[in-house]
Tab-separated table of C-alpha atoms in Angstrom:
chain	number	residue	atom	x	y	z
A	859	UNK	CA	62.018	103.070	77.181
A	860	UNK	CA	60.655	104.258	80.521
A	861	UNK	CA	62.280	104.704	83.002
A	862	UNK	CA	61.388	103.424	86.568
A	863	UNK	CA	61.681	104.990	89.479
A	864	UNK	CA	64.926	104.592	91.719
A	865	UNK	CA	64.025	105.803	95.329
A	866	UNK	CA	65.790	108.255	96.511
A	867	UNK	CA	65.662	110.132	99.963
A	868	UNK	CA	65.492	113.214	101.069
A	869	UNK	CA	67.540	116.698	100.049
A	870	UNK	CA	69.892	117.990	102.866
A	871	UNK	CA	71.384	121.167	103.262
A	872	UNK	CA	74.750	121.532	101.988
A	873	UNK	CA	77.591	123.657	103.391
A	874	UNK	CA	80.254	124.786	101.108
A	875	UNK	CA	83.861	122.793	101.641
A	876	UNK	CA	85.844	126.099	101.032
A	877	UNK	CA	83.919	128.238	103.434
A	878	UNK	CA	86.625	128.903	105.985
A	879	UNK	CA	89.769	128.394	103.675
A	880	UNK	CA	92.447	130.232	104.676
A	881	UNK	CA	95.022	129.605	102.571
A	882	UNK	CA	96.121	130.466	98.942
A	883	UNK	CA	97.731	127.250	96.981
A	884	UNK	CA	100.285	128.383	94.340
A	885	UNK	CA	101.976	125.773	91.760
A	886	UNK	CA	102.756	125.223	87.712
A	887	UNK	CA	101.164	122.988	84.991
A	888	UNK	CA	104.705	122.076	83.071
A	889	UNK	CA	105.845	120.298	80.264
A	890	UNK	CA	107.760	117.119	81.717
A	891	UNK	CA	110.043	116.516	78.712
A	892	UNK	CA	111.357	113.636	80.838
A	893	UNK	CA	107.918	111.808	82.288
A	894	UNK	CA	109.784	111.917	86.007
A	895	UNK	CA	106.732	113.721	87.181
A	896	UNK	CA	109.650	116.190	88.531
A	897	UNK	CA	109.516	119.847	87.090
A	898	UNK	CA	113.196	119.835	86.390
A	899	UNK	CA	115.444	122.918	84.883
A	900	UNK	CA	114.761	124.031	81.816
A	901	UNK	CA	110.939	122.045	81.716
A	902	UNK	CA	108.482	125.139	80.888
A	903	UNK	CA	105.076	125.980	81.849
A	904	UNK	CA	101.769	125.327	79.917
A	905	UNK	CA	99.345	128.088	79.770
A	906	UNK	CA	95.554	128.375	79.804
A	907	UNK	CA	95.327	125.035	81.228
A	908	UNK	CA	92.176	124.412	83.747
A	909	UNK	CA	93.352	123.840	87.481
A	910	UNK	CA	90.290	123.339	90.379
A	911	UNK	CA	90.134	123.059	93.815
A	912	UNK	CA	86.739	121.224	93.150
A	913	UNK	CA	84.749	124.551	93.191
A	914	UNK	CA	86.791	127.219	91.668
A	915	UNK	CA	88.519	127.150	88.524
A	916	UNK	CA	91.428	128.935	87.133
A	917	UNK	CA	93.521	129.016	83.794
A	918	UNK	CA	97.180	129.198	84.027
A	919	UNK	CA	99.415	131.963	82.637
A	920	UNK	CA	101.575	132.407	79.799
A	921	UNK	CA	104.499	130.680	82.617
A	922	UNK	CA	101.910	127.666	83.824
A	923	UNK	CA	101.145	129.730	87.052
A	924	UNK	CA	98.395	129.107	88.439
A	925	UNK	CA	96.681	129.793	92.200
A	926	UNK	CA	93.662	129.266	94.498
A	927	UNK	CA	92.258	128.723	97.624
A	928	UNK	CA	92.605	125.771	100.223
A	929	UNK	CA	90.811	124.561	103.300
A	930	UNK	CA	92.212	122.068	105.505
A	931	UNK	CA	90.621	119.091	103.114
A	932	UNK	CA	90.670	120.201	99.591
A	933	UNK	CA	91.719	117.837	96.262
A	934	UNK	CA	93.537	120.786	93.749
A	935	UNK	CA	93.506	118.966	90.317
A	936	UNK	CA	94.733	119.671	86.898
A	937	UNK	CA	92.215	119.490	84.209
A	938	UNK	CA	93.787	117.240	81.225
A	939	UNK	CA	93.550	119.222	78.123
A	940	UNK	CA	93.051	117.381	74.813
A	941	UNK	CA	96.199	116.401	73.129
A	942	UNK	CA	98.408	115.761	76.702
A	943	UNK	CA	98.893	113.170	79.290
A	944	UNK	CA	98.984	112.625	82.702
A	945	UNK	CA	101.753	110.014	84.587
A	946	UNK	CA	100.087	106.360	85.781
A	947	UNK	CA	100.547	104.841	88.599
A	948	UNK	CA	101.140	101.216	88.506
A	949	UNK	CA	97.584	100.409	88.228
A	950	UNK	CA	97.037	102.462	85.583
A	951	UNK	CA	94.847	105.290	87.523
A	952	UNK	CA	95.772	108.536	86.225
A	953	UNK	CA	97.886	110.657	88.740
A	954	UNK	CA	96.209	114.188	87.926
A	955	UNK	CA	95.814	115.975	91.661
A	956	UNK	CA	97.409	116.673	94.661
A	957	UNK	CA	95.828	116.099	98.376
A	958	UNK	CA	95.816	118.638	100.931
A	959	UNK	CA	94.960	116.978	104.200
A	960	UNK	CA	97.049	118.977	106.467
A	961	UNK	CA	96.257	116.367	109.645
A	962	UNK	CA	95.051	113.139	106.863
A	963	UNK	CA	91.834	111.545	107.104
A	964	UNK	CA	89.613	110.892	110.380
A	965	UNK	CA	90.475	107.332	111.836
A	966	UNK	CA	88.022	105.221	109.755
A	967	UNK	CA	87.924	100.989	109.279
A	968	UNK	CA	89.643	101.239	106.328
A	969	UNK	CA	92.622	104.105	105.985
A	970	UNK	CA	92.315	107.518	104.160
A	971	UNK	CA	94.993	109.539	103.348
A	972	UNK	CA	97.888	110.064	105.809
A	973	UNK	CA	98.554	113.549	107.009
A	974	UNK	CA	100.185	115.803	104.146
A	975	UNK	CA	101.350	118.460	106.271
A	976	UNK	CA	102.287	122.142	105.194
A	977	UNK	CA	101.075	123.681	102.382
A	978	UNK	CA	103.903	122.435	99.640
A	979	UNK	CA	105.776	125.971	98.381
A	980	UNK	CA	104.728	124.667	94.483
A	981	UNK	CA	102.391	122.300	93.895
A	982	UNK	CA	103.277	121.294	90.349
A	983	UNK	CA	101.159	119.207	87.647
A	984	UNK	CA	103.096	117.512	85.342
A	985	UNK	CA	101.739	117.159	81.473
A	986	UNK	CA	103.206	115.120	78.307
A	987	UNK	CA	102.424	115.300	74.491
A	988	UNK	CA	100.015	112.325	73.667
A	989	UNK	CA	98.205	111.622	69.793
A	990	UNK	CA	95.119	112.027	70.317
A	991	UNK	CA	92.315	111.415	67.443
A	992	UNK	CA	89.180	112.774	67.225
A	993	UNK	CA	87.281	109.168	66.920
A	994	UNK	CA	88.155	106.698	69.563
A	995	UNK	CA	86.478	104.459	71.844
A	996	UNK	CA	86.433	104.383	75.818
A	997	UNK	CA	85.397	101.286	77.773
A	998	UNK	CA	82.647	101.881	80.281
A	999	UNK	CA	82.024	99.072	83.474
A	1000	UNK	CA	79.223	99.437	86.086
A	1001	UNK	CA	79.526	97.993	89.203
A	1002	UNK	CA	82.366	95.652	89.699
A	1003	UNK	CA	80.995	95.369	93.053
A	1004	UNK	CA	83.522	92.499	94.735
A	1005	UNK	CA	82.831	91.271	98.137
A	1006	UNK	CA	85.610	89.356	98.768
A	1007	UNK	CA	88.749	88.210	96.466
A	1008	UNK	CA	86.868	85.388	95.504
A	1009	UNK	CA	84.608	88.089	93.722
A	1010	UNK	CA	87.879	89.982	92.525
A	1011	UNK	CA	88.902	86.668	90.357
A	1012	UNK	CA	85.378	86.989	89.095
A	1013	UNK	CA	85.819	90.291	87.546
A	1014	UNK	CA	89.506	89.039	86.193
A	1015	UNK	CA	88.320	85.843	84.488
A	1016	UNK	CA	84.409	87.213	83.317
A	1017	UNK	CA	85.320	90.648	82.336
A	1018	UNK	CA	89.234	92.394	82.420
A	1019	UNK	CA	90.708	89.096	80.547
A	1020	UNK	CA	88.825	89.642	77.431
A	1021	UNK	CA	89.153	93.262	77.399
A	1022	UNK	CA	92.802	92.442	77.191
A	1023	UNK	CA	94.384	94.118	74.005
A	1024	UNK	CA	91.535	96.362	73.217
A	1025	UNK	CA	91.231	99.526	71.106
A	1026	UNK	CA	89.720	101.594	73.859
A	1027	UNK	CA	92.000	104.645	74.727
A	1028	UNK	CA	90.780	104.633	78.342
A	1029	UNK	CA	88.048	103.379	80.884
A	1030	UNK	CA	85.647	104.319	83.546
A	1031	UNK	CA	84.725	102.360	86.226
A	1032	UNK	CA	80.836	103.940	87.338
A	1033	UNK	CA	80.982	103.639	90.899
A	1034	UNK	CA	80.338	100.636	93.190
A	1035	UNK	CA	84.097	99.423	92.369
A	1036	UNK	CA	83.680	97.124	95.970
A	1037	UNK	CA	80.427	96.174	98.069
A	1038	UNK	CA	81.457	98.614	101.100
A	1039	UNK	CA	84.372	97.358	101.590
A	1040	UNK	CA	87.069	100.040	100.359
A	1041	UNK	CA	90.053	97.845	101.553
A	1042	UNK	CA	89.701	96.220	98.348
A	1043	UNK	CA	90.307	98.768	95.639
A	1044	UNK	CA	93.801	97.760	95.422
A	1045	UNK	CA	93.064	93.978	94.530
A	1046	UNK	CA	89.857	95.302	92.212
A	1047	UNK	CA	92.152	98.104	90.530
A	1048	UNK	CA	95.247	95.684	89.860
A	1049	UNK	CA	92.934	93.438	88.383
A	1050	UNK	CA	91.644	96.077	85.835
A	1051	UNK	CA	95.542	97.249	85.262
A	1052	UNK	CA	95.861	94.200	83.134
A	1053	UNK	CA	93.322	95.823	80.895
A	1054	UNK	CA	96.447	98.040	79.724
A	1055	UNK	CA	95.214	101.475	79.382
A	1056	UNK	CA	94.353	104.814	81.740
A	1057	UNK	CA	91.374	104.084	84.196
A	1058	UNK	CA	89.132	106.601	85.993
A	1059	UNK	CA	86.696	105.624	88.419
A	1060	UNK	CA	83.643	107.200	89.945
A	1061	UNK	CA	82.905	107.259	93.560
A	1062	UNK	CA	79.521	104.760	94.247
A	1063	UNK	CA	77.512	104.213	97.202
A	1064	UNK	CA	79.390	101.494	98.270
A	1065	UNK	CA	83.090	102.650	97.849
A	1066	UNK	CA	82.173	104.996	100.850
A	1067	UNK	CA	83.978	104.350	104.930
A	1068	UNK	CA	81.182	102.620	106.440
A	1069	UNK	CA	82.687	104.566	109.805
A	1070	UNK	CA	82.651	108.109	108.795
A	1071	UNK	CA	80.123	110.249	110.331
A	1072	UNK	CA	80.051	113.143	107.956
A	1073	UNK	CA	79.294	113.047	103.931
A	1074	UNK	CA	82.709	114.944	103.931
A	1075	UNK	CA	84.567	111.878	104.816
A	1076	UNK	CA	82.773	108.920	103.067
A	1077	UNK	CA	84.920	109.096	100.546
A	1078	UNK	CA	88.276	109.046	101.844
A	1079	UNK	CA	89.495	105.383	100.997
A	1080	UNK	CA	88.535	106.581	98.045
A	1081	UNK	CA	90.899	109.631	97.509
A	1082	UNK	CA	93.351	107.900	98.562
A	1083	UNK	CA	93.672	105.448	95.732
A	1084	UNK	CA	91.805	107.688	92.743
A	1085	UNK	CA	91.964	111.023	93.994
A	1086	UNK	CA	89.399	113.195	94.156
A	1087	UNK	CA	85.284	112.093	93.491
A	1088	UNK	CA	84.872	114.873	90.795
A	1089	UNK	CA	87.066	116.002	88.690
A	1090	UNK	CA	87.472	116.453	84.364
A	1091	UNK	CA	89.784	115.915	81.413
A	1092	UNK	CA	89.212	116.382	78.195
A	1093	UNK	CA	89.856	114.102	74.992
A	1094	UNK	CA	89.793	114.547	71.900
A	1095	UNK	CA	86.560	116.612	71.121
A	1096	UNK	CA	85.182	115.655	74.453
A	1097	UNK	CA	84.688	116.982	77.571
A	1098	UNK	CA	84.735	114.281	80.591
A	1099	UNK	CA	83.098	115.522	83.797
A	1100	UNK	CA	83.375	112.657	86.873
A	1101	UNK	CA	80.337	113.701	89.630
A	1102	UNK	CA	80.256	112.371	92.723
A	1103	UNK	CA	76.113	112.384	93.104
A	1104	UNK	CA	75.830	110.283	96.437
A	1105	UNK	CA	75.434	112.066	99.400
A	1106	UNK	CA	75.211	110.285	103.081
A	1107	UNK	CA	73.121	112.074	105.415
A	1108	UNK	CA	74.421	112.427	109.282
A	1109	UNK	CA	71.232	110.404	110.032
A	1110	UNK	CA	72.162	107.346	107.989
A	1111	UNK	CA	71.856	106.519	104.533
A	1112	UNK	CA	72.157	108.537	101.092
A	1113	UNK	CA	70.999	110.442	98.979
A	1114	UNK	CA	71.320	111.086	94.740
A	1115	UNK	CA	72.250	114.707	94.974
A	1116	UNK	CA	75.013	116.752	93.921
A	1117	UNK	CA	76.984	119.504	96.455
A	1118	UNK	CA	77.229	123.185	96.124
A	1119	UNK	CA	80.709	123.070	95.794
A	1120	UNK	CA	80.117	119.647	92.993
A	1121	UNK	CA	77.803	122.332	90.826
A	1122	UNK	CA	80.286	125.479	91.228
A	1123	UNK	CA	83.156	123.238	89.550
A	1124	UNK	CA	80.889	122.434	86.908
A	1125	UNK	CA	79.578	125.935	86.252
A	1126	UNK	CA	82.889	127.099	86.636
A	1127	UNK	CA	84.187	124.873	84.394
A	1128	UNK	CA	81.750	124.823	81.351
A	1129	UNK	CA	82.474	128.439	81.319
A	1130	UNK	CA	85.957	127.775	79.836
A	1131	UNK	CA	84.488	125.266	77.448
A	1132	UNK	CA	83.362	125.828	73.552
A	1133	UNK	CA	80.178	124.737	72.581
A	1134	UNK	CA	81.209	122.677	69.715
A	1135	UNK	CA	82.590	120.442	72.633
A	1136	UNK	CA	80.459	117.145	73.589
A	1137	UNK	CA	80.110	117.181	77.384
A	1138	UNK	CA	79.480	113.913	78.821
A	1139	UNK	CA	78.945	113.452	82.281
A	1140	UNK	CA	80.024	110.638	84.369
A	1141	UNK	CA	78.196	109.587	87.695
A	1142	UNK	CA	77.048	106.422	89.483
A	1143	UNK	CA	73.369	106.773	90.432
A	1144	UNK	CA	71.403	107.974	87.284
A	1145	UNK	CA	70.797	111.811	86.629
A	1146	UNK	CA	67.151	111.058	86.464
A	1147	UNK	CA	67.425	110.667	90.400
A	1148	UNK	CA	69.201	113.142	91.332
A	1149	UNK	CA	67.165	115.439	93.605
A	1150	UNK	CA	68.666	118.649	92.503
A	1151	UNK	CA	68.778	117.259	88.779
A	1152	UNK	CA	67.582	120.599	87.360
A	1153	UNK	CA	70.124	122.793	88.692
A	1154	UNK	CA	72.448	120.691	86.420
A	1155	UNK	CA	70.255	120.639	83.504
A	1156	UNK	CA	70.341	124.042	83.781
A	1157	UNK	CA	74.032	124.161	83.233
A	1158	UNK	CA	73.878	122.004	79.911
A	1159	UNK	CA	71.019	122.401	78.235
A	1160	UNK	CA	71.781	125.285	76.053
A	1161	UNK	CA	74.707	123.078	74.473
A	1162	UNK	CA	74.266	121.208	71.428
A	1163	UNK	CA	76.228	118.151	72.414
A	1164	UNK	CA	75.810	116.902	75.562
A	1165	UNK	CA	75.406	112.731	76.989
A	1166	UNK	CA	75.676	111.202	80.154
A	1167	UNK	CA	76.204	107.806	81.638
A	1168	UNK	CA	75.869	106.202	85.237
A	1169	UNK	CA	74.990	102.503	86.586
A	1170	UNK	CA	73.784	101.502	90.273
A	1171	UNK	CA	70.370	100.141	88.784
A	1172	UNK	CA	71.515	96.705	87.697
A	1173	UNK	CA	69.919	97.442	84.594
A	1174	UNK	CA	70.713	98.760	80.957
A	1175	UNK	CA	68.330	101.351	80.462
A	1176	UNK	CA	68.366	103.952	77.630
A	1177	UNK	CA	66.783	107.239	79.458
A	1178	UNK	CA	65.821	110.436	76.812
A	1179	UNK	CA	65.222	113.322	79.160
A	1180	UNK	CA	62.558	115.650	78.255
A	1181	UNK	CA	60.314	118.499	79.441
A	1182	UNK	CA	58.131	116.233	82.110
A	1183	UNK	CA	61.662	115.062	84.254
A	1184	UNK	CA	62.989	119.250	83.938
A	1185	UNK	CA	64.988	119.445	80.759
A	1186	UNK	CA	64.227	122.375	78.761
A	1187	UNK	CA	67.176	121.719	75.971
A	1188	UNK	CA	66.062	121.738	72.032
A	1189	UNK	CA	66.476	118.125	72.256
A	1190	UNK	CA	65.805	115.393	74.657
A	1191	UNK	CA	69.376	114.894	76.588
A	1192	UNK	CA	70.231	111.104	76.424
A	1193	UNK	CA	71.125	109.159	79.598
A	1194	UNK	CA	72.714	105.812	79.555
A	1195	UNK	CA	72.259	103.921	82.319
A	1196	UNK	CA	74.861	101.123	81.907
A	1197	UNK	CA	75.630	97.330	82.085
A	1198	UNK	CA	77.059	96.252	85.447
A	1199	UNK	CA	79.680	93.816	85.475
A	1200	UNK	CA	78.639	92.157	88.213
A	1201	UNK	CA	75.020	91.629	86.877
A	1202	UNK	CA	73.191	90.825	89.838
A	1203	UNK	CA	75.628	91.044	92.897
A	1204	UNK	CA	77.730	87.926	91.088
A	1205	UNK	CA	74.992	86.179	91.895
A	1206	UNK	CA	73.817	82.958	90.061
A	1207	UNK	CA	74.253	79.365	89.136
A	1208	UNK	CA	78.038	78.782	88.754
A	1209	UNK	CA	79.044	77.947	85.057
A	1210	UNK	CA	81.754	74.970	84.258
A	1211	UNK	CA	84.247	77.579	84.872
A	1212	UNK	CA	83.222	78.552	88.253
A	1213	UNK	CA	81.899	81.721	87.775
A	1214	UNK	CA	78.526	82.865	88.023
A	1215	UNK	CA	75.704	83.523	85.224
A	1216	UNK	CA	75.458	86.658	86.988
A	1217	UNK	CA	72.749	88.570	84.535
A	1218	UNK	CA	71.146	91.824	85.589
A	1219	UNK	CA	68.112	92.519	87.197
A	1220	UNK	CA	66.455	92.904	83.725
A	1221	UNK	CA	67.217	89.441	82.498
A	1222	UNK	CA	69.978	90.765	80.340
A	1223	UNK	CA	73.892	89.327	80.582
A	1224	UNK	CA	76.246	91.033	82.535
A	1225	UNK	CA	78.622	93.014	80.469
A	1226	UNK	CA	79.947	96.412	79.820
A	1227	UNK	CA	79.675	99.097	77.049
A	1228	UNK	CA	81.734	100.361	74.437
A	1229	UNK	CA	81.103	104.079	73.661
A	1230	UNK	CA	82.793	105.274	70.435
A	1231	UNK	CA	83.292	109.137	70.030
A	1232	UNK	CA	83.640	110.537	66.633
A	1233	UNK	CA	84.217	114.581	66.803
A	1234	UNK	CA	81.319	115.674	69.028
A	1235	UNK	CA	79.470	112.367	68.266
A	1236	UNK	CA	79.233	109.492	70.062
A	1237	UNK	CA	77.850	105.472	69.147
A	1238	UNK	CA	77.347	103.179	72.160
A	1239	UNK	CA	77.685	99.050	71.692
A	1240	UNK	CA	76.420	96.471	74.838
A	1241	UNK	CA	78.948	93.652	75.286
A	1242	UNK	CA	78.154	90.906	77.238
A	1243	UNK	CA	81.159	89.406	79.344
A	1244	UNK	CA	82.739	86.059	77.498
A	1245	UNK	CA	79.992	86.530	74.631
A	1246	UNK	CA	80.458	86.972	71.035
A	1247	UNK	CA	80.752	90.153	70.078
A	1248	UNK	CA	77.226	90.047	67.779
A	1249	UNK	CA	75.221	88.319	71.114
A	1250	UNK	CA	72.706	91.224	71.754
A	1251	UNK	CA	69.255	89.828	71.956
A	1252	UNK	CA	67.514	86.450	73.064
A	1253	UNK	CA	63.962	85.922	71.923
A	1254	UNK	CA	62.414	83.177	74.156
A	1255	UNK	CA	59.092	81.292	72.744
A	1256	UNK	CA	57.041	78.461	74.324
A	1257	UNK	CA	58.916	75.013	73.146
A	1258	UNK	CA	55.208	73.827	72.119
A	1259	UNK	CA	52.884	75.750	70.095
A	1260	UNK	CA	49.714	74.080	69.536
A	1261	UNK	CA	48.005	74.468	66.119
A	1262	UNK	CA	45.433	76.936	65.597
A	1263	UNK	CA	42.333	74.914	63.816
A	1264	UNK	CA	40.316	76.543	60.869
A	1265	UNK	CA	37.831	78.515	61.925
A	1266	UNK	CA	39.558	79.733	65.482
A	1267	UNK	CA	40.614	83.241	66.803
């Protein structure tokens, strides 16, 4: 399928976040025996587990010791390894990093996150045993996109309520969780707690702090109820890489690119990683429009397993990189550009339950995949919200089709 064009803007230079850090963070990735998220006496470390600062990446040592440098706004996050959990918080949203905002967020319309203060002593990630199979399937929504809590019911009574008791281990929202208006994360994320199970999310154009005057700070809202915009955990056989790919330019408006310090983690990163992993990237605005695209390609390409998945087009569109968009991999890389659940905006006549038709900008019913991963495998399945689970195609013909006479072309 082709893929059209999304219009993006121009590249702008980057400076790293780290630059002028100053500080050296110290802490332990530990077994909590317990779950109290408390390293208590006698709980032991975890070694060779992944811990970032979002550019640099270490391995902890044989006592779960690990180290690195801090700036004065810098997310440090453990990397979930496969077979281990990380604690919830009430809405599900896994608890994997720590903050370090020394004097908190800028004042923005909506809150970030308060100050922190002082560099904590230890800054300790607690882990716990979970069964993990190699097949299992994740649930994937584009675009909640609520303006308003009238919006927020939508997504409870069109999407989360069916979803309810599924086999899914965990899900991703891709971005544009709210229509710029981060005050309502909490309503949209205790909506999607009902679901039942972990839930990342991806930072989107529109979850950014209409008031902040720096990329730096657009996502701040954001951290403060997920966490940091990138980050990784792995599952099973797969490797899970979140990328924040929208940039806002001082000037006004945004940009699909990804950071210096967004492409160090990764690099970083995949160097710890075997190949017979699947690495499946997670973003909101499709790869294919990302300005510095190739600089990530570069860092994949030679793998053997390797998918990726965004929304923001409204569309589902099935995108097979090759050669003429940069990819120089064996294979085409496959890109998924995902239902939304929020079709079109939740726009559209109202059905006899109140809620709107809402299909996406290709004709097609909102909805939401279903990815299944076998080993380093992977099988994706459309589901359209409050549809049977076979609904997958209309074919629409002209309710009168006059008769061709003998003789006629």
């Amino acid at each position: 399928m082709r893929y059209r064009a999304l219009g993006v803007i121009a590249l702008c230079v980057l400076a790293p976040a780290l630059a002028n850090a100053q500080e050296i963070a110290r802490g332990t990735v530990f077994l909590d025996a317990n779950r109290n998220g408390v390293r208590d006496q006698g709980e032991t470390g975890i070694s060779d587990v992944c811990v970032s600062n979002g550019r640099d990446v270490t391995r902890t040592a044989s006592d779960g010791a690990w180290a690195l440098a801090v700036g004065d706004d810098t997310a440090l996050f453990v990397i979930k390894p496969a077979g281990y959990a990380v604690p919830l918080n009430a809405d599900q949203i896994p608890q994997f990093f720590y903050l370090h905002k020394p004097h908190g967020s800028p004042q923005l319309d909506v809150p970030g996150v308060p100050p922190t203060g002082p560099l904590p002593e230890s800054i300790d990630f607690p882990l716990h045993p979970q069964k993990e199979g190699t097949r299992f399937t994740v649930l994937f929504f584009g675009d909640t996109q609520a303006r308003g809590l009238r919006e927020v019911n939508f997504i409870s009574h069109d999407v989360v309520e069916e979803c309810i008791g599924t086999d899914a281990v965990f899900g991703v929202s891709l971005g544009d969780i709210v229509a710029d208006d981060p005050s309502l994360f909490a309503e949209v994320s205790g909506s999607i707690a009902e679901i039942g199970i972990p839930w990342y999310n991806i930072f989107g154009n529109h979850d950014h702090n209409r008031a902040a005057t720096s990329n730096q700070h657009s996502d701040e809202t954001f951290e403060r109820f997920f966490g940091p915009s990138t980050y990784a955990f792995e599952y099973g056989r797969v490797v899970f890489i979140a990328l924040n790919d929208i940039f806002f330019k001082a000037e006004g408006g945004y940009t699909t690119l990804l950071t210096d310090d967004v492409l160090a983690f990764v690099k970083h990163y995949l160097a710890t990683v075997p190949d017979d992993r699947l690495i499946v990237l997670m973003m909101h605005s499709p790869i294919v429009a990302c300005r510095n695209r190739e600089e990530v390609f570069r860092l994949i390409e030679h793998r053997p397993h390797t998918f990726s998945i965004s929304a923001h087009a409204h569309e589902q569109i099935h995108v097979f990189v090759t050669e003429d968009m940069g990819w120089h991999g064996k294979e085409p890389h496959h890109h998924l550009i995902n239902a939304t659940a929020c079709g079109s905006w939740w726009c559209g006549a109202l059905d006899e339950l109140g809620i709107p038709h809402a299909t996406m900008n290709d004709g097609a019913p909102n909805g939401y995949s279903l990815v299944t991963f076998d080993g380093n495998r992977y099988s994706i399945r459309f589901k359209a919200a409050r549809r049977p689970a076979d609904y997958q195609m209309n074919i629409y013909l002209a309710d009168d089709v006059e008769q061709a006479k003998a003789g006629e072309t």
